[in-house]
PDB file of C-alpha atoms in Angstrom:
ATOM      1  CA  UNK A   2      88.263 126.168 125.066  1.00  0.00           C
ATOM      2  CA  UNK A   3      92.105 126.514 125.508  1.00  0.00           C
ATOM      3  CA  UNK A   4      93.260 125.615 122.000  1.00  0.00           C
ATOM      4  CA  UNK A   5      97.046 126.222 122.981  1.00  0.00           C
ATOM      5  CA  UNK A   6      96.827 123.780 125.971  1.00  0.00           C
ATOM      6  CA  UNK A   7      94.654 121.377 123.687  1.00  0.00           C
ATOM      7  CA  UNK A   8      97.320 121.219 120.978  1.00  0.00           C
ATOM      8  CA  UNK A   9     100.198 120.883 123.512  1.00  0.00           C
ATOM      9  CA  UNK A  10      98.603 118.061 125.216  1.00  0.00           C
ATOM     10  CA  UNK A  11      97.862 116.335 121.781  1.00  0.00           C
ATOM     11  CA  UNK A  12     101.565 116.796 120.926  1.00  0.00           C
ATOM     12  CA  UNK A  13     102.569 115.209 124.216  1.00  0.00           C
ATOM     13  CA  UNK A  14     100.263 112.365 123.834  1.00  0.00           C
ATOM     14  CA  UNK A  15     101.319 111.667 120.162  1.00  0.00           C
ATOM     15  CA  UNK A  16     104.999 111.643 121.156  1.00  0.00           C
ATOM     16  CA  UNK A  17     104.375 109.422 124.272  1.00  0.00           C
ATOM     17  CA  UNK A  18     102.337 106.685 122.271  1.00  0.00           C
ATOM     18  CA  UNK A  19     104.835 106.786 119.480  1.00  0.00           C
ATOM     19  CA  UNK A  20     107.640 106.171 121.886  1.00  0.00           C
ATOM     20  CA  UNK A  21     105.776 103.569 123.770  1.00  0.00           C
ATOM     21  CA  UNK A  22     105.203 101.707 120.416  1.00  0.00           C
ATOM     22  CA  UNK A  23     108.760 101.947 119.384  1.00  0.00           C
ATOM     23  CA  UNK A  24     109.924 100.814 122.847  1.00  0.00           C
ATOM     24  CA  UNK A  25     107.418  97.803 122.573  1.00  0.00           C
ATOM     25  CA  UNK A  26     108.775  96.830 119.216  1.00  0.00           C
ATOM     26  CA  UNK A  27     112.360  97.011 120.376  1.00  0.00           C
ATOM     27  CA  UNK A  28     111.510  94.890 123.489  1.00  0.00           C
ATOM     28  CA  UNK A  29     109.818  92.291 121.158  1.00  0.00           C
ATOM     29  CA  UNK A  30     112.946  92.152 118.998  1.00  0.00           C
ATOM     30  CA  UNK A  31     115.735  92.247 121.608  1.00  0.00           C
ATOM     31  CA  UNK A  32     114.234  90.513 124.530  1.00  0.00           C
ATOM     32  CA  UNK A  33     111.596  88.221 122.991  1.00  0.00           C
ATOM     33  CA  UNK A  34     113.782  87.626 119.942  1.00  0.00           C
ATOM     34  CA  UNK A  35     111.036  88.406 117.447  1.00  0.00           C
ATOM     35  CA  UNK A  36     112.137  89.183 113.714  1.00  0.00           C
ATOM     36  CA  UNK A  37     112.868  92.820 112.807  1.00  0.00           C
ATOM     37  CA  UNK A  38     111.866  94.357 109.543  1.00  0.00           C
ATOM     38  CA  UNK A  39     115.327  93.372 108.139  1.00  0.00           C
ATOM     39  CA  UNK A  40     114.551  89.703 108.834  1.00  0.00           C
ATOM     40  CA  UNK A  41     110.806  89.418 107.765  1.00  0.00           C
ATOM     41  CA  UNK A  42     108.533  91.079 105.288  1.00  0.00           C
ATOM     42  CA  UNK A  43     106.755  94.386 106.068  1.00  0.00           C
ATOM     43  CA  UNK A  44     107.499  96.106 109.348  1.00  0.00           C
ATOM     44  CA  UNK A  45     108.645  92.927 110.927  1.00  0.00           C
ATOM     45  CA  UNK A  46     107.228  90.448 113.563  1.00  0.00           C
ATOM     46  CA  UNK A  47     108.483  92.554 116.385  1.00  0.00           C
ATOM     47  CA  UNK A  48     106.282  95.462 115.109  1.00  0.00           C
ATOM     48  CA  UNK A  49     103.401  93.334 113.907  1.00  0.00           C
ATOM     49  CA  UNK A  50     102.796  91.715 117.388  1.00  0.00           C
ATOM     50  CA  UNK A  51     102.486  95.199 118.882  1.00  0.00           C
ATOM     51  CA  UNK A  52      99.498  96.321 116.739  1.00  0.00           C
ATOM     52  CA  UNK A  53      96.641  94.991 119.102  1.00  0.00           C
ATOM     53  CA  UNK A  54      98.221  97.132 121.850  1.00  0.00           C
ATOM     54  CA  UNK A  55      98.194 100.339 120.003  1.00  0.00           C
ATOM     55  CA  UNK A  56      94.580 101.221 120.814  1.00  0.00           C
ATOM     56  CA  UNK A  57      95.254 100.399 124.478  1.00  0.00           C
ATOM     57  CA  UNK A  58      98.258 102.787 124.673  1.00  0.00           C
ATOM     58  CA  UNK A  59      96.250 105.575 123.010  1.00  0.00           C
ATOM     59  CA  UNK A  60      92.979 105.127 125.198  1.00  0.00           C
ATOM     60  CA  UNK A  61      95.099 105.255 128.386  1.00  0.00           C
ATOM     61  CA  UNK A  62      97.410 108.133 127.366  1.00  0.00           C
ATOM     62  CA  UNK A  63      94.819 110.315 125.676  1.00  0.00           C
ATOM     63  CA  UNK A  64      92.315 109.700 128.508  1.00  0.00           C
ATOM     64  CA  UNK A  65      94.872 110.919 131.050  1.00  0.00           C
ATOM     65  CA  UNK A  66      95.658 113.883 128.959  1.00  0.00           C
ATOM     66  CA  UNK A  67      91.801 114.380 128.466  1.00  0.00           C
ATOM     67  CA  UNK A  68      91.644 114.553 132.301  1.00  0.00           C
ATOM     68  CA  UNK A  69      94.331 117.174 132.372  1.00  0.00           C
ATOM     69  CA  UNK A  70      92.760 119.298 129.728  1.00  0.00           C
ATOM     70  CA  UNK A  71      89.184 119.212 130.965  1.00  0.00           C
ATOM     71  CA  UNK A  72      90.214 119.730 134.609  1.00  0.00           C
ATOM     72  CA  UNK A  73      91.824 122.920 133.517  1.00  0.00           C
ATOM     73  CA  UNK A  74      88.752 124.416 132.036  1.00  0.00           C
ATOM     74  CA  UNK A  75      86.748 126.889 133.882  1.00  0.00           C
ATOM     75  CA  UNK A  76      83.392 125.250 132.909  1.00  0.00           C
ATOM     76  CA  UNK A  77      83.977 121.592 131.517  1.00  0.00           C
ATOM     77  CA  UNK A  78      81.118 120.480 129.280  1.00  0.00           C
ATOM     78  CA  UNK A  79      80.533 117.313 127.292  1.00  0.00           C
ATOM     79  CA  UNK A  80      80.216 119.560 124.095  1.00  0.00           C
ATOM     80  CA  UNK A  81      83.593 120.998 124.672  1.00  0.00           C
ATOM     81  CA  UNK A  82      85.007 117.551 125.342  1.00  0.00           C
ATOM     82  CA  UNK A  83      83.514 116.294 122.094  1.00  0.00           C
ATOM     83  CA  UNK A  84      84.949 119.195 120.179  1.00  0.00           C
ATOM     84  CA  UNK A  85      88.464 118.618 121.759  1.00  0.00           C
ATOM     85  CA  UNK A  86      88.216 115.027 120.893  1.00  0.00           C
ATOM     86  CA  UNK A  87      87.257 115.772 117.272  1.00  0.00           C
ATOM     87  CA  UNK A  88      90.075 118.242 116.962  1.00  0.00           C
ATOM     88  CA  UNK A  89      92.655 115.780 118.224  1.00  0.00           C
ATOM     89  CA  UNK A  90      91.308 112.938 116.033  1.00  0.00           C
ATOM     90  CA  UNK A  91      91.309 115.206 112.907  1.00  0.00           C
ATOM     91  CA  UNK A  92      94.728 116.422 113.462  1.00  0.00           C
ATOM     92  CA  UNK A  93      96.124 112.918 114.213  1.00  0.00           C
ATOM     93  CA  UNK A  94      94.535 111.597 110.989  1.00  0.00           C
ATOM     94  CA  UNK A  95      96.208 114.478 108.883  1.00  0.00           C
ATOM     95  CA  UNK A  96      99.526 114.051 110.609  1.00  0.00           C
ATOM     96  CA  UNK A  97      99.521 110.357 110.232  1.00  0.00           C
ATOM     97  CA  UNK A  98      98.768 110.629 106.451  1.00  0.00           C
ATOM     98  CA  UNK A  99     101.516 113.020 105.974  1.00  0.00           C
ATOM     99  CA  UNK A 100     104.067 111.381 108.377  1.00  0.00           C
ATOM    100  CA  UNK A 101     103.487 107.656 107.708  1.00  0.00           C
ATOM    101  CA  UNK A 102     102.262 107.511 104.183  1.00  0.00           C
ATOM    102  CA  UNK A 103     103.374 110.571 102.070  1.00  0.00           C
ATOM    103  CA  UNK A 104     106.787 111.494 103.398  1.00  0.00           C
ATOM    104  CA  UNK A 105     109.451 109.003 102.311  1.00  0.00           C
ATOM    105  CA  UNK A 106     111.347 107.205 105.029  1.00  0.00           C
ATOM    106  CA  UNK A 107     112.482 103.678 106.075  1.00  0.00           C
ATOM    107  CA  UNK A 108     109.138 103.169 107.876  1.00  0.00           C
ATOM    108  CA  UNK A 109     106.856 104.607 105.422  1.00  0.00           C
ATOM    109  CA  UNK A 110     103.756 102.653 104.574  1.00  0.00           C
ATOM    110  CA  UNK A 111     101.577 102.702 101.546  1.00  0.00           C
ATOM    111  CA  UNK A 112      97.990 103.923 101.735  1.00  0.00           C
ATOM    112  CA  UNK A 113      96.712 100.352 101.691  1.00  0.00           C
ATOM    113  CA  UNK A 114      99.180  99.195 104.209  1.00  0.00           C
ATOM    114  CA  UNK A 115      98.299 102.073 106.666  1.00  0.00           C
ATOM    115  CA  UNK A 116      94.472 102.343 106.144  1.00  0.00           C
ATOM    116  CA  UNK A 117      93.502  98.837 104.990  1.00  0.00           C
ATOM    117  CA  UNK A 118      96.002  96.365 106.325  1.00  0.00           C
ATOM    118  CA  UNK A 119      96.400  98.121 109.692  1.00  0.00           C
ATOM    119  CA  UNK A 120      92.597  97.513 110.364  1.00  0.00           C
ATOM    120  CA  UNK A 121      90.929  97.377 112.749  1.00  0.00           C
ATOM    121  CA  UNK A 122      93.788  98.940 114.855  1.00  0.00           C
ATOM    122  CA  UNK A 123      94.050 102.226 113.151  1.00  0.00           C
ATOM    123  CA  UNK A 124      90.357 102.903 113.448  1.00  0.00           C
ATOM    124  CA  UNK A 125      90.326 101.823 117.081  1.00  0.00           C
ATOM    125  CA  UNK A 126      93.317 104.350 117.693  1.00  0.00           C
ATOM    126  CA  UNK A 127      91.399 107.231 116.140  1.00  0.00           C
ATOM    127  CA  UNK A 128      88.359 106.322 118.184  1.00  0.00           C
ATOM    128  CA  UNK A 129      90.484 106.290 121.400  1.00  0.00           C
ATOM    129  CA  UNK A 130      92.100 109.623 120.608  1.00  0.00           C
ATOM    130  CA  UNK A 131      88.655 111.095 119.998  1.00  0.00           C
ATOM    131  CA  UNK A 132      87.224 109.637 123.199  1.00  0.00           C
ATOM    132  CA  UNK A 133      90.328 110.849 125.391  1.00  0.00           C
ATOM    133  CA  UNK A 134      88.860 114.252 126.300  1.00  0.00           C
ATOM    134  CA  UNK A 135      85.343 112.603 126.543  1.00  0.00           C
ATOM    135  CA  UNK A 136      86.555 110.136 129.083  1.00  0.00           C
ATOM    136  CA  UNK A 137      88.496 112.940 130.728  1.00  0.00           C
ATOM    137  CA  UNK A 138      85.207 114.840 131.126  1.00  0.00           C
ATOM    138  CA  UNK A 139      83.428 111.788 132.447  1.00  0.00           C
ATOM    139  CA  UNK A 140      86.150 111.311 135.057  1.00  0.00           C
ATOM    140  CA  UNK A 141      86.486 115.010 136.154  1.00  0.00           C
ATOM    141  CA  UNK A 142      82.879 116.011 136.277  1.00  0.00           C
TER     142      UNK A 142
END
């Protein structure tokens, strides 16, 4: 297991899916003329309409990065892919809790908003992140 490469790919994936989500929200507001968070309750219509797409962004991006990770291993195994997926999912759960719930900022969500109201999307996102290296393993082997 190459922990440094695993963590770097996680960071790259996290940044990519975050920027895709932001870009999708901006597109909805500017091009499709959906309401922003200033014009509607919560995070705004422009963001709310992106939620069903979040698991899709994650399964695509993290599966690609899973392929990159697994293909770089001397001996790829399903066990290593499962461990890598678990590491990615656990780190994302902790980072999300800190970054989206605990730290105060304009887009901060309450625990309920993030972990209850964001269902089933947040659970599907974490499953997608976990499966990224596993799908990568299945493609590469």
